[in-house]
Amino acid sequence: MEHREVSTEKGMPVETKNTNKSFKSKPVIPSVHQRKELLYAMAETGADWIMLKLGDVNTLPQLVGHIHRFGKKVMVHQDSIKGIARDKMGIQYMANCGVDCVITMKAPCVKYIKEAGMFAAFGFFVIDSDACRSGLANIKEQQPDVVILMPGTIPRQLVREIKSEATTPIILGGLMTTAEQIAGAMAISVAAVATSNPDLWNLET
């Protein structure tokens, strides 16, 4: 994979990844909201990605470093890290911290995430037909590396339809609390399921 350098505010070069490879993940992605859960996700699971939903502008570099030392990649939700602007500069800061993938609900941010050398994950809530049409239009226009559909419990036929039109890896997230739900999701060939239930983080499908 090709790499390039991005300068931080202090002028120190930070290596970031060129995302010319497709997004790949093991079936279950731990969605982590607390530090004690993070240690378990890092040390006791076979996951290759961790969805980080804790921390702030000051602690993010340390958290990312810890996760990388355990050989795992970091997926950060743009709205979950306190003190980081939801704009191009905030995205570049996350790249400088070593974040591997940024989840955004703002379609225009997909471009900035990709330009910063990270995987761009576009997430949207499938609450009705209008939301589905709008989400698909944004996917086709912005071309994210991966799409996150929420909640993960939406009808499987609808997931199939979105998959066929988006031609982009799909992650299901939100309200995925049982092994049966995850097995059902994997049966329709989604890329992964994100769950905050630690009992499911080592689930083999």
mmCIF file of C-alpha atoms in Angstrom:
data_model
loop_
_atom_site.group_PDB
_atom_site.id
_atom_site.type_symbol
_atom_site.label_atom_id
_atom_site.label_comp_id
_atom_site.label_asym_id
_atom_site.label_seq_id
_atom_site.Cartn_x
_atom_site.Cartn_y
_atom_site.Cartn_z
ATOM 1 C CA MET A 1 0.000 0.000 0.000
ATOM 2 C CA GLU A 2 1.337 3.408 -0.944
ATOM 3 C CA HIS A 3 1.974 5.906 1.830
ATOM 4 C CA ARG A 4 2.355 9.645 1.960
ATOM 5 C CA GLU A 5 3.272 12.224 4.586
ATOM 6 C CA VAL A 6 1.028 14.856 6.121
ATOM 7 C CA SER A 7 2.409 17.646 8.281
ATOM 8 C CA THR A 8 0.971 18.297 11.721
ATOM 9 C CA GLU A 9 0.564 21.759 13.205
ATOM 10 C CA LYS A 10 4.015 21.365 14.772
ATOM 11 C CA GLY A 11 5.559 20.511 11.426
ATOM 12 C CA MET A 12 6.300 16.866 12.276
ATOM 13 C CA PRO A 13 5.522 14.466 9.409
ATOM 14 C CA VAL A 14 2.917 11.803 10.104
ATOM 15 C CA GLU A 15 2.524 8.815 7.798
ATOM 16 C CA THR A 16 -0.990 8.154 6.576
ATOM 17 C CA LYS A 17 -2.358 5.377 4.395
ATOM 18 C CA ASN A 18 -3.390 5.663 0.789
ATOM 19 C CA THR A 19 -6.741 3.891 0.545
ATOM 20 C CA ASN A 20 -6.385 2.344 -2.893
ATOM 21 C CA LYS A 21 -7.261 -1.024 -1.359
ATOM 22 C CA SER A 22 -10.827 -2.078 -0.690
ATOM 23 C CA PHE A 23 -12.228 -2.118 2.827
ATOM 24 C CA LYS A 24 -12.103 -5.531 4.498
ATOM 25 C CA SER A 25 -13.075 -6.637 7.989
ATOM 26 C CA LYS A 26 -13.745 -9.680 10.103
ATOM 27 C CA PRO A 27 -17.480 -10.244 10.700
ATOM 28 C CA VAL A 28 -17.800 -8.441 14.063
ATOM 29 C CA ILE A 29 -16.498 -4.950 14.835
ATOM 30 C CA PRO A 30 -16.478 -4.026 18.551
ATOM 31 C CA SER A 31 -18.148 -0.649 19.084
ATOM 32 C CA VAL A 32 -16.423 0.690 22.192
ATOM 33 C CA HIS A 33 -17.856 3.390 24.470
ATOM 34 C CA GLN A 34 -15.829 2.845 27.679
ATOM 35 C CA ARG A 35 -12.133 2.446 28.463
ATOM 36 C CA LYS A 36 -12.581 -0.867 30.287
ATOM 37 C CA GLU A 37 -14.317 -2.241 27.199
ATOM 38 C CA LEU A 38 -11.491 -0.957 25.022
ATOM 39 C CA LEU A 39 -8.886 -3.010 26.875
ATOM 40 C CA TYR A 40 -10.992 -6.140 26.414
ATOM 41 C CA ALA A 41 -11.579 -5.396 22.718
ATOM 42 C CA MET A 42 -7.861 -4.873 22.138
ATOM 43 C CA ALA A 43 -6.459 -7.762 24.149
ATOM 44 C CA GLU A 44 -9.151 -10.428 24.182
ATOM 45 C CA THR A 45 -10.843 -10.375 20.778
ATOM 46 C CA GLY A 46 -9.849 -11.462 17.301
ATOM 47 C CA ALA A 47 -11.354 -8.354 15.718
ATOM 48 C CA ASP A 48 -9.206 -6.500 13.217
ATOM 49 C CA TRP A 49 -11.134 -3.214 13.534
ATOM 50 C CA ILE A 50 -12.305 -1.314 16.609
ATOM 51 C CA MET A 51 -15.011 1.332 16.322
ATOM 52 C CA LEU A 52 -13.921 3.976 18.820
ATOM 53 C CA LYS A 53 -16.696 6.028 20.428
ATOM 54 C CA LEU A 54 -14.848 7.584 23.337
ATOM 55 C CA GLY A 55 -12.126 10.118 23.941
ATOM 56 C CA ASP A 56 -11.484 13.714 23.004
ATOM 57 C CA VAL A 57 -9.083 15.873 21.039
ATOM 58 C CA ASN A 58 -6.382 15.403 23.687
ATOM 59 C CA THR A 59 -6.678 11.647 24.257
ATOM 60 C CA LEU A 60 -7.295 10.470 20.687
ATOM 61 C CA PRO A 61 -3.590 10.127 19.720
ATOM 62 C CA GLN A 62 -2.911 7.942 22.768
ATOM 63 C CA LEU A 63 -5.996 5.784 22.220
ATOM 64 C CA VAL A 64 -5.151 5.221 18.561
ATOM 65 C CA GLY A 65 -1.575 4.312 19.492
ATOM 66 C CA HIS A 66 -2.754 1.735 22.042
ATOM 67 C CA ILE A 67 -5.091 0.107 19.524
ATOM 68 C CA HIS A 68 -2.400 -0.057 16.852
ATOM 69 C CA ARG A 69 0.026 -1.689 19.276
ATOM 70 C CA PHE A 70 -2.438 -4.559 19.557
ATOM 71 C CA GLY A 71 -2.384 -4.942 15.777
ATOM 72 C CA LYS A 72 -5.871 -3.571 15.204
ATOM 73 C CA LYS A 73 -7.174 -0.748 13.037
ATOM 74 C CA VAL A 74 -9.151 2.229 14.311
ATOM 75 C CA MET A 75 -12.517 3.387 13.031
ATOM 76 C CA VAL A 76 -13.667 6.698 14.550
ATOM 77 C CA HIS A 77 -17.138 8.205 14.368
ATOM 78 C CA GLN A 78 -16.802 11.868 13.470
ATOM 79 C CA ASP A 79 -19.473 12.865 16.012
ATOM 80 C CA SER A 80 -18.118 10.815 18.930
ATOM 81 C CA ILE A 81 -14.780 12.469 19.711
ATOM 82 C CA LYS A 82 -15.184 15.597 21.819
ATOM 83 C CA GLY A 83 -13.449 18.776 20.741
ATOM 84 C CA ILE A 84 -12.816 17.825 17.105
ATOM 85 C CA ALA A 85 -14.499 19.976 14.480
ATOM 86 C CA ARG A 86 -16.704 18.216 11.950
ATOM 87 C CA ASP A 87 -14.894 19.793 9.033
ATOM 88 C CA LYS A 88 -11.822 19.393 6.824
ATOM 89 C CA MET A 89 -9.400 20.493 9.554
ATOM 90 C CA GLY A 90 -10.925 18.095 12.072
ATOM 91 C CA ILE A 91 -10.628 15.264 9.558
ATOM 92 C CA GLN A 92 -6.989 16.106 8.880
ATOM 93 C CA TYR A 93 -6.325 16.091 12.627
ATOM 94 C CA MET A 94 -7.715 12.553 12.871
ATOM 95 C CA ALA A 95 -5.470 11.487 9.993
ATOM 96 C CA ASN A 96 -2.480 12.988 11.800
ATOM 97 C CA CYS A 97 -3.442 10.937 14.875
ATOM 98 C CA GLY A 98 -3.224 7.745 12.803
ATOM 99 C CA VAL A 99 -6.945 6.989 12.522
ATOM 100 C CA ASP A 100 -7.549 4.393 9.786
ATOM 101 C CA CYS A 101 -11.203 5.078 8.991
ATOM 102 C CA VAL A 102 -13.583 7.944 9.741
ATOM 103 C CA ILE A 103 -17.348 7.507 9.891
ATOM 104 C CA THR A 104 -19.290 10.560 8.777
ATOM 105 C CA MET A 105 -22.973 11.344 8.447
ATOM 106 C CA LYS A 106 -22.103 14.373 6.292
ATOM 107 C CA ALA A 107 -21.775 13.296 2.661
ATOM 108 C CA PRO A 108 -19.447 16.175 1.626
ATOM 109 C CA CYS A 109 -16.921 15.035 4.260
ATOM 110 C CA VAL A 110 -16.350 11.753 2.393
ATOM 111 C CA LYS A 111 -14.111 13.579 -0.065
ATOM 112 C CA TYR A 112 -11.986 15.130 2.701
ATOM 113 C CA ILE A 113 -11.571 11.804 4.498
ATOM 114 C CA LYS A 114 -10.335 10.101 1.338
ATOM 115 C CA GLU A 115 -8.030 12.998 0.515
ATOM 116 C CA ALA A 116 -6.504 12.662 3.996
ATOM 117 C CA GLY A 117 -5.603 9.041 3.204
ATOM 118 C CA MET A 118 -8.160 7.265 5.395
ATOM 119 C CA PHE A 119 -11.013 4.917 4.601
ATOM 120 C CA ALA A 120 -14.235 6.935 4.322
ATOM 121 C CA ALA A 121 -17.319 5.352 5.884
ATOM 122 C CA PHE A 122 -20.616 7.068 5.113
ATOM 123 C CA GLY A 123 -23.363 6.307 7.613
ATOM 124 C CA PHE A 124 -27.069 7.023 7.431
ATOM 125 C CA PHE A 125 -30.283 6.047 9.188
ATOM 126 C CA VAL A 126 -32.715 4.086 7.041
ATOM 127 C CA ILE A 127 -35.892 5.434 8.619
ATOM 128 C CA ASP A 128 -38.101 5.636 5.539
ATOM 129 C CA SER A 129 -38.070 5.500 1.741
ATOM 130 C CA ASP A 130 -36.944 9.113 1.412
ATOM 131 C CA ALA A 131 -33.943 8.511 3.683
ATOM 132 C CA CYS A 132 -33.041 5.440 1.650
ATOM 133 C CA ARG A 133 -33.217 7.317 -1.653
ATOM 134 C CA SER A 134 -31.202 10.220 -0.266
ATOM 135 C CA GLY A 135 -28.580 7.877 1.178
ATOM 136 C CA LEU A 136 -28.185 6.005 -2.102
ATOM 137 C CA ALA A 137 -27.845 9.267 -4.023
ATOM 138 C CA ASN A 138 -25.079 10.387 -1.661
ATOM 139 C CA ILE A 139 -23.297 7.041 -1.995
ATOM 140 C CA LYS A 140 -23.322 7.217 -5.787
ATOM 141 C CA GLU A 141 -22.137 10.832 -5.777
ATOM 142 C CA GLN A 142 -19.455 10.646 -3.062
ATOM 143 C CA GLN A 143 -18.217 7.050 -3.550
ATOM 144 C CA PRO A 144 -17.322 6.176 0.065
ATOM 145 C CA ASP A 145 -15.138 3.145 0.756
ATOM 146 C CA VAL A 146 -17.765 1.586 3.018
ATOM 147 C CA VAL A 147 -21.375 2.307 4.013
ATOM 148 C CA ILE A 148 -22.836 1.947 7.506
ATOM 149 C CA LEU A 149 -26.577 1.347 7.659
ATOM 150 C CA MET A 150 -28.429 2.128 10.879
ATOM 151 C CA PRO A 151 -30.128 0.633 12.671
ATOM 152 C CA GLY A 152 -28.723 -2.791 11.915
ATOM 153 C CA THR A 153 -32.159 -4.309 12.399
ATOM 154 C CA ILE A 154 -33.647 -2.882 9.195
ATOM 155 C CA PRO A 155 -35.372 -5.492 6.982
ATOM 156 C CA ARG A 156 -32.892 -7.789 5.260
ATOM 157 C CA GLN A 157 -34.587 -7.359 1.891
ATOM 158 C CA LEU A 158 -33.942 -3.628 2.137
ATOM 159 C CA VAL A 159 -30.276 -4.292 2.920
ATOM 160 C CA ARG A 160 -30.064 -6.492 -0.182
ATOM 161 C CA GLU A 161 -31.578 -3.759 -2.331
ATOM 162 C CA ILE A 162 -29.174 -1.124 -1.002
ATOM 163 C CA LYS A 163 -26.228 -3.502 -1.487
ATOM 164 C CA SER A 164 -27.156 -4.160 -5.091
ATOM 165 C CA GLU A 165 -27.424 -0.458 -5.910
ATOM 166 C CA ALA A 166 -24.523 0.838 -3.836
ATOM 167 C CA THR A 167 -21.949 -1.836 -4.843
ATOM 168 C CA THR A 168 -20.048 -0.759 -1.724
ATOM 169 C CA PRO A 169 -19.161 -2.862 1.349
ATOM 170 C CA ILE A 170 -21.943 -2.595 3.934
ATOM 171 C CA ILE A 171 -21.634 -2.545 7.726
ATOM 172 C CA LEU A 172 -24.763 -2.852 9.850
ATOM 173 C CA GLY A 173 -24.705 -0.971 13.148
ATOM 174 C CA GLY A 174 -27.105 -0.162 15.950
ATOM 175 C CA LEU A 175 -29.420 -2.429 17.963
ATOM 176 C CA MET A 176 -27.450 -5.545 17.013
ATOM 177 C CA THR A 177 -27.574 -7.363 20.335
ATOM 178 C CA THR A 178 -27.896 -11.092 19.611
ATOM 179 C CA ALA A 179 -25.915 -13.800 17.859
ATOM 180 C CA GLU A 180 -28.966 -14.595 15.739
ATOM 181 C CA GLN A 181 -29.095 -11.034 14.407
ATOM 182 C CA ILE A 182 -25.435 -11.142 13.441
ATOM 183 C CA ALA A 183 -25.778 -14.550 11.785
ATOM 184 C CA GLY A 184 -28.737 -13.249 9.795
ATOM 185 C CA ALA A 185 -26.745 -10.225 8.670
ATOM 186 C CA MET A 186 -23.779 -12.298 7.566
ATOM 187 C CA ALA A 187 -26.112 -14.615 5.659
ATOM 188 C CA ILE A 188 -26.815 -11.750 3.241
ATOM 189 C CA SER A 189 -23.095 -11.043 2.819
ATOM 190 C CA VAL A 190 -22.644 -7.711 4.562
ATOM 191 C CA ALA A 191 -19.000 -6.820 5.196
ATOM 192 C CA ALA A 192 -19.392 -6.705 8.983
ATOM 193 C CA VAL A 193 -21.657 -5.951 11.918
ATOM 194 C CA ALA A 194 -20.769 -3.362 14.564
ATOM 195 C CA THR A 195 -22.025 -4.115 18.065
ATOM 196 C CA SER A 196 -21.469 -2.690 21.539
ATOM 197 C CA ASN A 197 -22.259 -6.045 23.199
ATOM 198 C CA PRO A 198 -18.912 -7.494 24.406
ATOM 199 C CA ASP A 199 -20.451 -10.977 24.550
ATOM 200 C CA LEU A 200 -20.589 -10.952 20.744
ATOM 201 C CA TRP A 201 -17.124 -9.603 19.978
ATOM 202 C CA ASN A 202 -15.604 -13.069 19.588
ATOM 203 C CA LEU A 203 -18.578 -14.529 17.782
ATOM 204 C CA GLU A 204 -17.627 -16.853 14.931
ATOM 205 C CA THR A 205 -20.117 -16.833 12.080
#
